[in-house]
Amino acid sequence: MEKGKILLALTGIHPQRWHELLSAEREVVLEPNGANDPSITYAVVWKQKPNLLKSLPNLRAIFSIGAGVDHVFADPGLPDVPIVKIVADNLTQHMVEYVVWRVLDHHRQASLYRAQQQKKIWHEPPQRVAGDVSVGIMGLGSLGRAAASALLSLGFAVNGWSRSERGMKGVSTYAGEAGLIPFLNATDILVVLLPLTPQTQGIVNYGLLKELRRRNGLGGAVLINAGRGRLQKDADILRALDDGTLKEASLDVFEVEPLPKTSPLWSHPKVFVTPHAAATSDPAHLVPIMLRQMAAFERGEKLENLVDRKAGY
């Protein structure tokens, strides 16, 4: 199988570093030479332009530079070729760090201490042990399972929910529509790491948040979303915070990104905002994985971490 060119199609991300690293082993172009360019065999993408890929006759595979692939499926002209999602230790480590950071921040009452510092108050409130707090992870893929392992090592009780049953040692697992309410009822801190699909869009709404356990050692339910912004309804989160359904929220993703300056989430006293920074795609770590996959595929080996088109992730 001959080496062809890589089409690097990134929107909203500067391509220079990606181009440099991919070019070390392959010829890379930023645009096809016409709609039917026969020289392109792979596409490395992030929010590629609609219909950019549909007429490339020798395209063998599409590589997403992010853990999610909903941006790939947003293309109405997406060709029927394999789609590879990136699974990398570096990306996983970043996500685990974010989840553990935000869980510990809420668990150790950091917002209270920050408020006390502003008022110069010297007061030590009661602190529950980690085992008294139940962290529920929505989405038990590679990122969710890694986060669950880290939280278990810190002594937290961990629940997990996924669309289909996915057992994990030490984790109380729930699955499907029948398992969602029991999962939420047993959860104090909800961590959302779901992929975005037509079935999960808007799933983090007021009705879902009402099912979280509020009578707990934290003094209320907590939401952490590091998955995708369109999983949630921003207005419903604000409603839940204002009426006490939620005690606090840490949000890395939003329905509209960048988060508009007019959004009340920026200044809400119970919200911690980060700019979709939980797990940044680092080309130095991800490009070698892509290049190894391409080389292996050309030797007749199977591509790894393929997206299930029917499931959407």
Coordinates of C-alpha atoms in Angstrom, one line a residue:
M1 CA 0.0 0.0 0.0
E2 CA 1.6 3.3 -1.1
K3 CA 2.0 6.3 1.1
G4 CA -0.3 9.1 0.2
K5 CA -0.7 12.6 1.5
I6 CA -2.3 13.7 4.7
L7 CA -5.0 16.4 4.6
L8 CA -4.7 18.5 7.7
A9 CA -8.1 20.2 8.2
L10 CA -8.4 22.1 11.4
T11 CA -10.9 24.9 12.3
G12 CA -10.2 27.1 15.3
I13 CA -6.8 25.5 16.0
H14 CA -3.5 26.7 14.5
P15 CA -2.1 24.0 12.3
Q16 CA 1.6 24.8 12.4
R17 CA 2.7 22.4 15.1
W18 CA 0.5 19.6 13.8
H19 CA 1.9 20.2 10.3
E20 CA 5.5 20.2 11.5
L21 CA 5.2 16.9 13.3
L22 CA 3.1 15.1 10.6
S23 CA 5.5 16.3 7.9
A24 CA 8.4 14.5 9.6
E25 CA 7.2 11.3 8.0
R26 CA 4.4 12.2 5.5
E27 CA 3.6 14.8 2.9
V28 CA 0.9 17.1 4.4
V29 CA -1.5 19.5 2.7
L30 CA -3.9 22.0 4.1
E31 CA -6.3 21.9 1.2
P32 CA -7.1 19.3 -1.5
N33 CA -5.9 19.9 -5.0
G34 CA -9.5 20.1 -6.2
A35 CA -12.6 18.3 -4.9
N36 CA -11.4 14.9 -6.3
D37 CA -7.8 15.0 -5.2
P38 CA -6.5 11.4 -5.6
S39 CA -3.3 12.0 -3.7
I40 CA -4.9 12.2 -0.3
T41 CA -5.1 9.0 1.7
Y42 CA -5.7 10.2 5.3
A43 CA -7.4 13.2 6.9
V44 CA -6.5 14.6 10.3
V45 CA -9.4 16.8 11.3
W46 CA -11.0 19.1 13.9
K47 CA -14.3 20.6 12.8
Q48 CA -13.5 20.1 9.1
K49 CA -15.3 22.2 6.6
P50 CA -18.6 20.6 5.4
N51 CA -18.3 18.4 2.4
L52 CA -14.5 18.8 2.3
L53 CA -13.9 15.0 2.4
K54 CA -16.8 13.5 0.5
S55 CA -15.2 13.4 -3.0
L56 CA -11.6 12.2 -2.1
P57 CA -11.5 8.9 -4.0
N58 CA -8.5 7.4 -2.2
L59 CA -9.3 8.5 1.4
R60 CA -8.6 5.5 3.7
A61 CA -9.2 6.9 7.2
I62 CA -10.1 10.0 9.2
F63 CA -8.3 10.8 12.4
S64 CA -9.9 13.1 15.0
I65 CA -7.4 15.1 17.0
G66 CA -9.8 15.2 20.0
A67 CA -11.2 12.5 22.2
G68 CA -14.7 13.3 20.9
V69 CA -15.9 12.8 17.4
D70 CA -19.2 14.6 17.3
H71 CA -17.5 17.4 15.3
V72 CA -16.6 14.8 12.6
F73 CA -20.2 13.6 12.3
A74 CA -21.4 17.2 11.9
D75 CA -20.2 17.1 8.3
P76 CA -23.2 16.3 6.1
G77 CA -20.8 14.9 3.4
L78 CA -18.9 12.6 5.6
P79 CA -17.5 9.7 3.5
D80 CA -17.9 6.0 4.5
V81 CA -14.4 5.4 5.6
P82 CA -13.0 4.4 9.1
I83 CA -12.9 7.1 11.7
V84 CA -10.2 6.8 14.4
K85 CA -10.6 8.4 17.8
I86 CA -7.5 9.2 19.7
V87 CA -6.8 7.3 22.9
A88 CA -3.5 8.6 24.4
D89 CA -2.0 8.4 27.9
N90 CA -1.3 12.1 27.9
L91 CA -4.9 13.0 27.0
T92 CA -6.2 10.6 29.6
Q93 CA -3.9 11.9 32.3
H94 CA -5.0 15.5 31.7
M95 CA -8.7 14.5 32.1
V96 CA -8.0 12.4 35.2
E97 CA -6.2 15.4 36.7
Y98 CA -9.1 17.7 36.0
V99 CA -11.7 15.3 37.4
V100 CA -9.7 14.6 40.6
W101 CA -9.0 18.4 41.0
R102 CA -12.6 19.4 40.8
V103 CA -13.9 16.5 42.9
L104 CA -11.4 17.3 45.7
D105 CA -12.1 21.1 45.4
H106 CA -15.8 20.5 46.0
H107 CA -15.2 17.7 48.6
R108 CA -12.8 19.8 50.6
Q109 CA -15.1 22.8 50.6
A110 CA -12.7 25.1 48.7
S111 CA -15.4 27.6 47.8
L112 CA -16.2 28.1 51.6
Y113 CA -12.5 28.6 52.4
R114 CA -12.1 31.1 49.5
A115 CA -15.1 33.1 50.9
Q116 CA -13.7 32.9 54.4
Q117 CA -10.3 34.2 53.2
Q118 CA -11.9 37.3 51.6
K119 CA -13.6 38.1 55.0
K120 CA -10.5 37.0 57.1
I121 CA -12.5 34.4 58.9
W122 CA -10.5 31.7 60.8
H123 CA -12.9 28.8 61.0
E124 CA -12.5 25.1 60.4
P125 CA -15.8 23.5 59.3
P126 CA -16.5 19.7 59.7
Q127 CA -14.9 17.6 57.0
R128 CA -16.3 14.3 55.8
V129 CA -14.0 11.5 54.7
A130 CA -13.9 10.6 51.0
G131 CA -15.7 7.3 51.7
D132 CA -18.8 9.2 52.7
V133 CA -19.0 10.9 49.3
S134 CA -20.4 9.1 46.2
V135 CA -19.0 10.3 42.9
G136 CA -21.1 9.2 39.9
I137 CA -19.4 9.1 36.5
M138 CA -21.6 9.3 33.4
G139 CA -19.7 7.6 30.7
L140 CA -17.4 4.6 31.4
G141 CA -15.2 4.8 28.3
S142 CA -11.4 5.0 28.6
L143 CA -11.5 8.5 30.2
G144 CA -14.3 7.6 32.6
R145 CA -12.7 4.4 33.7
A146 CA -9.3 6.1 34.3
A147 CA -11.0 8.8 36.4
A148 CA -12.9 6.1 38.3
S149 CA -9.7 4.3 39.2
A150 CA -8.1 7.5 40.4
L151 CA -11.1 8.4 42.6
L152 CA -11.2 4.9 44.0
S153 CA -7.6 5.1 45.0
L154 CA -8.5 8.3 47.0
G155 CA -11.2 6.4 48.9
F156 CA -14.3 7.8 47.3
A157 CA -17.3 5.6 46.7
V158 CA -17.7 5.5 42.9
N159 CA -20.8 4.8 40.7
G160 CA -20.7 4.5 37.0
W161 CA -23.5 4.8 34.3
S162 CA -23.2 3.9 30.7
R163 CA -25.6 3.1 27.8
S164 CA -24.9 -0.6 28.0
E165 CA -23.6 -2.6 30.9
R166 CA -19.8 -2.1 31.6
G167 CA -18.7 -3.7 34.8
M168 CA -15.6 -2.4 36.7
K169 CA -14.1 -3.7 39.9
G170 CA -14.9 -1.5 42.9
V171 CA -17.5 0.6 41.0
S172 CA -21.2 0.3 41.4
T173 CA -22.3 0.2 37.8
Y174 CA -25.7 1.1 36.2
A175 CA -26.8 0.9 32.6
G176 CA -29.4 2.1 30.2
E177 CA -32.6 4.0 30.8
A178 CA -33.6 1.7 33.6
G179 CA -30.4 2.3 35.5
L180 CA -30.2 6.1 35.1
I181 CA -32.5 7.2 38.0
P182 CA -31.0 4.7 40.5
F183 CA -27.6 5.9 39.5
L184 CA -28.5 9.5 40.1
N185 CA -30.3 8.8 43.4
A186 CA -27.0 7.3 44.7
T187 CA -24.7 10.1 43.5
D188 CA -23.5 13.2 45.4
I189 CA -21.0 14.5 42.8
L190 CA -22.0 13.9 39.2
V191 CA -19.1 13.8 36.7
V192 CA -20.2 13.9 33.1
L193 CA -17.8 12.3 30.5
L194 CA -20.3 11.1 28.0
P195 CA -19.8 11.4 24.2
L196 CA -22.2 13.7 22.4
T197 CA -24.7 11.8 20.3
P198 CA -28.3 12.5 19.3
Q199 CA -29.3 10.4 22.3
T200 CA -27.2 12.3 24.8
Q201 CA -27.7 15.9 23.6
G202 CA -29.3 17.9 26.4
I203 CA -29.3 15.0 28.8
V204 CA -28.0 17.1 31.7
N205 CA -31.2 19.0 32.2
Y206 CA -33.2 20.1 35.2
G207 CA -35.1 16.8 35.4
L208 CA -31.9 14.8 35.6
L209 CA -30.3 17.1 38.2
K210 CA -33.4 16.9 40.4
E211 CA -32.6 13.2 40.8
L212 CA -29.2 13.7 42.4
R213 CA -28.8 13.0 46.2
R214 CA -28.9 16.3 48.1
R215 CA -29.0 15.2 51.7
N216 CA -25.3 14.3 52.0
G217 CA -22.1 15.3 53.8
L218 CA -21.4 17.9 51.1
G219 CA -24.5 19.9 51.9
G220 CA -25.9 19.4 48.4
A221 CA -25.4 17.9 45.0
V222 CA -22.5 18.9 42.7
L223 CA -22.2 18.8 38.9
I224 CA -18.9 18.5 37.0
N225 CA -19.1 18.5 33.2
A226 CA -15.9 17.9 31.3
G227 CA -17.5 16.0 28.4
R228 CA -19.3 18.1 25.7
G229 CA -21.1 21.4 26.1
R230 CA -24.3 20.3 24.2
L231 CA -24.8 17.5 26.7
Q232 CA -26.1 20.2 29.1
K233 CA -28.7 22.8 29.2
D234 CA -27.0 25.9 30.6
A235 CA -30.3 27.5 31.7
D236 CA -31.3 24.4 33.6
I237 CA -28.0 24.3 35.5
L238 CA -28.6 28.0 36.5
R239 CA -32.1 27.1 37.6
A240 CA -30.8 24.2 39.7
L241 CA -28.2 26.3 41.3
D242 CA -30.6 29.1 42.2
D243 CA -33.2 26.9 43.7
G244 CA -30.8 24.7 45.7
T245 CA -31.1 21.6 43.5
L246 CA -27.4 22.0 43.0
K247 CA -25.0 23.2 45.6
E248 CA -22.1 24.0 43.1
A249 CA -21.0 23.2 39.6
S250 CA -17.6 23.0 37.8
L251 CA -18.1 23.5 34.0
D252 CA -15.4 23.1 31.4
V253 CA -17.8 23.0 28.4
F254 CA -20.9 24.9 27.4
E255 CA -23.7 25.0 24.9
V256 CA -22.0 27.8 23.0
E257 CA -18.2 28.1 23.0
P258 CA -16.5 30.4 23.7
L259 CA -18.9 31.1 26.6
P260 CA -20.6 34.4 25.7
K261 CA -19.5 37.3 27.9
T262 CA -23.2 37.9 28.6
S263 CA -23.7 34.5 30.2
P264 CA -24.5 34.6 33.9
L265 CA -22.4 31.5 34.4
W266 CA -19.3 33.7 34.4
S267 CA -20.2 35.5 37.5
H268 CA -22.4 33.0 39.4
P269 CA -20.9 32.5 42.9
K270 CA -21.6 28.7 42.8
V271 CA -19.9 28.1 39.4
F272 CA -16.3 27.4 38.5
V273 CA -15.6 28.0 34.8
T274 CA -12.7 26.7 32.7
P275 CA -12.4 27.3 28.9
H276 CA -12.7 23.8 27.6
A277 CA -9.3 23.1 29.0
A278 CA -9.7 19.8 30.9
A279 CA -7.8 17.7 28.4
T280 CA -6.1 19.6 25.6
S281 CA -4.9 17.7 22.6
D282 CA -1.1 17.9 22.5
P283 CA 0.3 17.2 19.0
A284 CA 3.6 16.1 20.4
H285 CA 1.9 13.1 22.0
L286 CA -0.9 12.5 19.5
V287 CA 0.9 12.8 16.2
P288 CA 3.2 9.8 16.8
I289 CA 0.2 7.7 17.6
M290 CA -1.5 8.7 14.3
L291 CA 1.6 8.0 12.3
R292 CA 2.1 4.6 13.9
Q293 CA -1.5 3.7 13.0
M294 CA -1.1 4.8 9.4
A295 CA 2.1 2.8 9.0
A296 CA 0.5 -0.3 10.6
F297 CA -2.6 0.0 8.4
E298 CA -0.4 0.1 5.3
R299 CA 1.3 -3.2 6.5
G300 CA -2.1 -4.8 6.5
E301 CA -2.8 -4.4 10.3
K302 CA -6.2 -3.2 11.7
L303 CA -6.8 0.3 12.8
E304 CA -7.3 0.7 16.5
N305 CA -9.9 2.8 18.5
L306 CA -12.3 2.9 15.6
V307 CA -15.5 4.8 16.0
D308 CA -18.8 2.9 16.0
R309 CA -20.8 4.8 13.4
K310 CA -24.1 3.5 14.6
A311 CA -23.4 4.4 18.2
G312 CA -21.7 7.7 17.3
Y313 CA -18.6 7.3 19.3

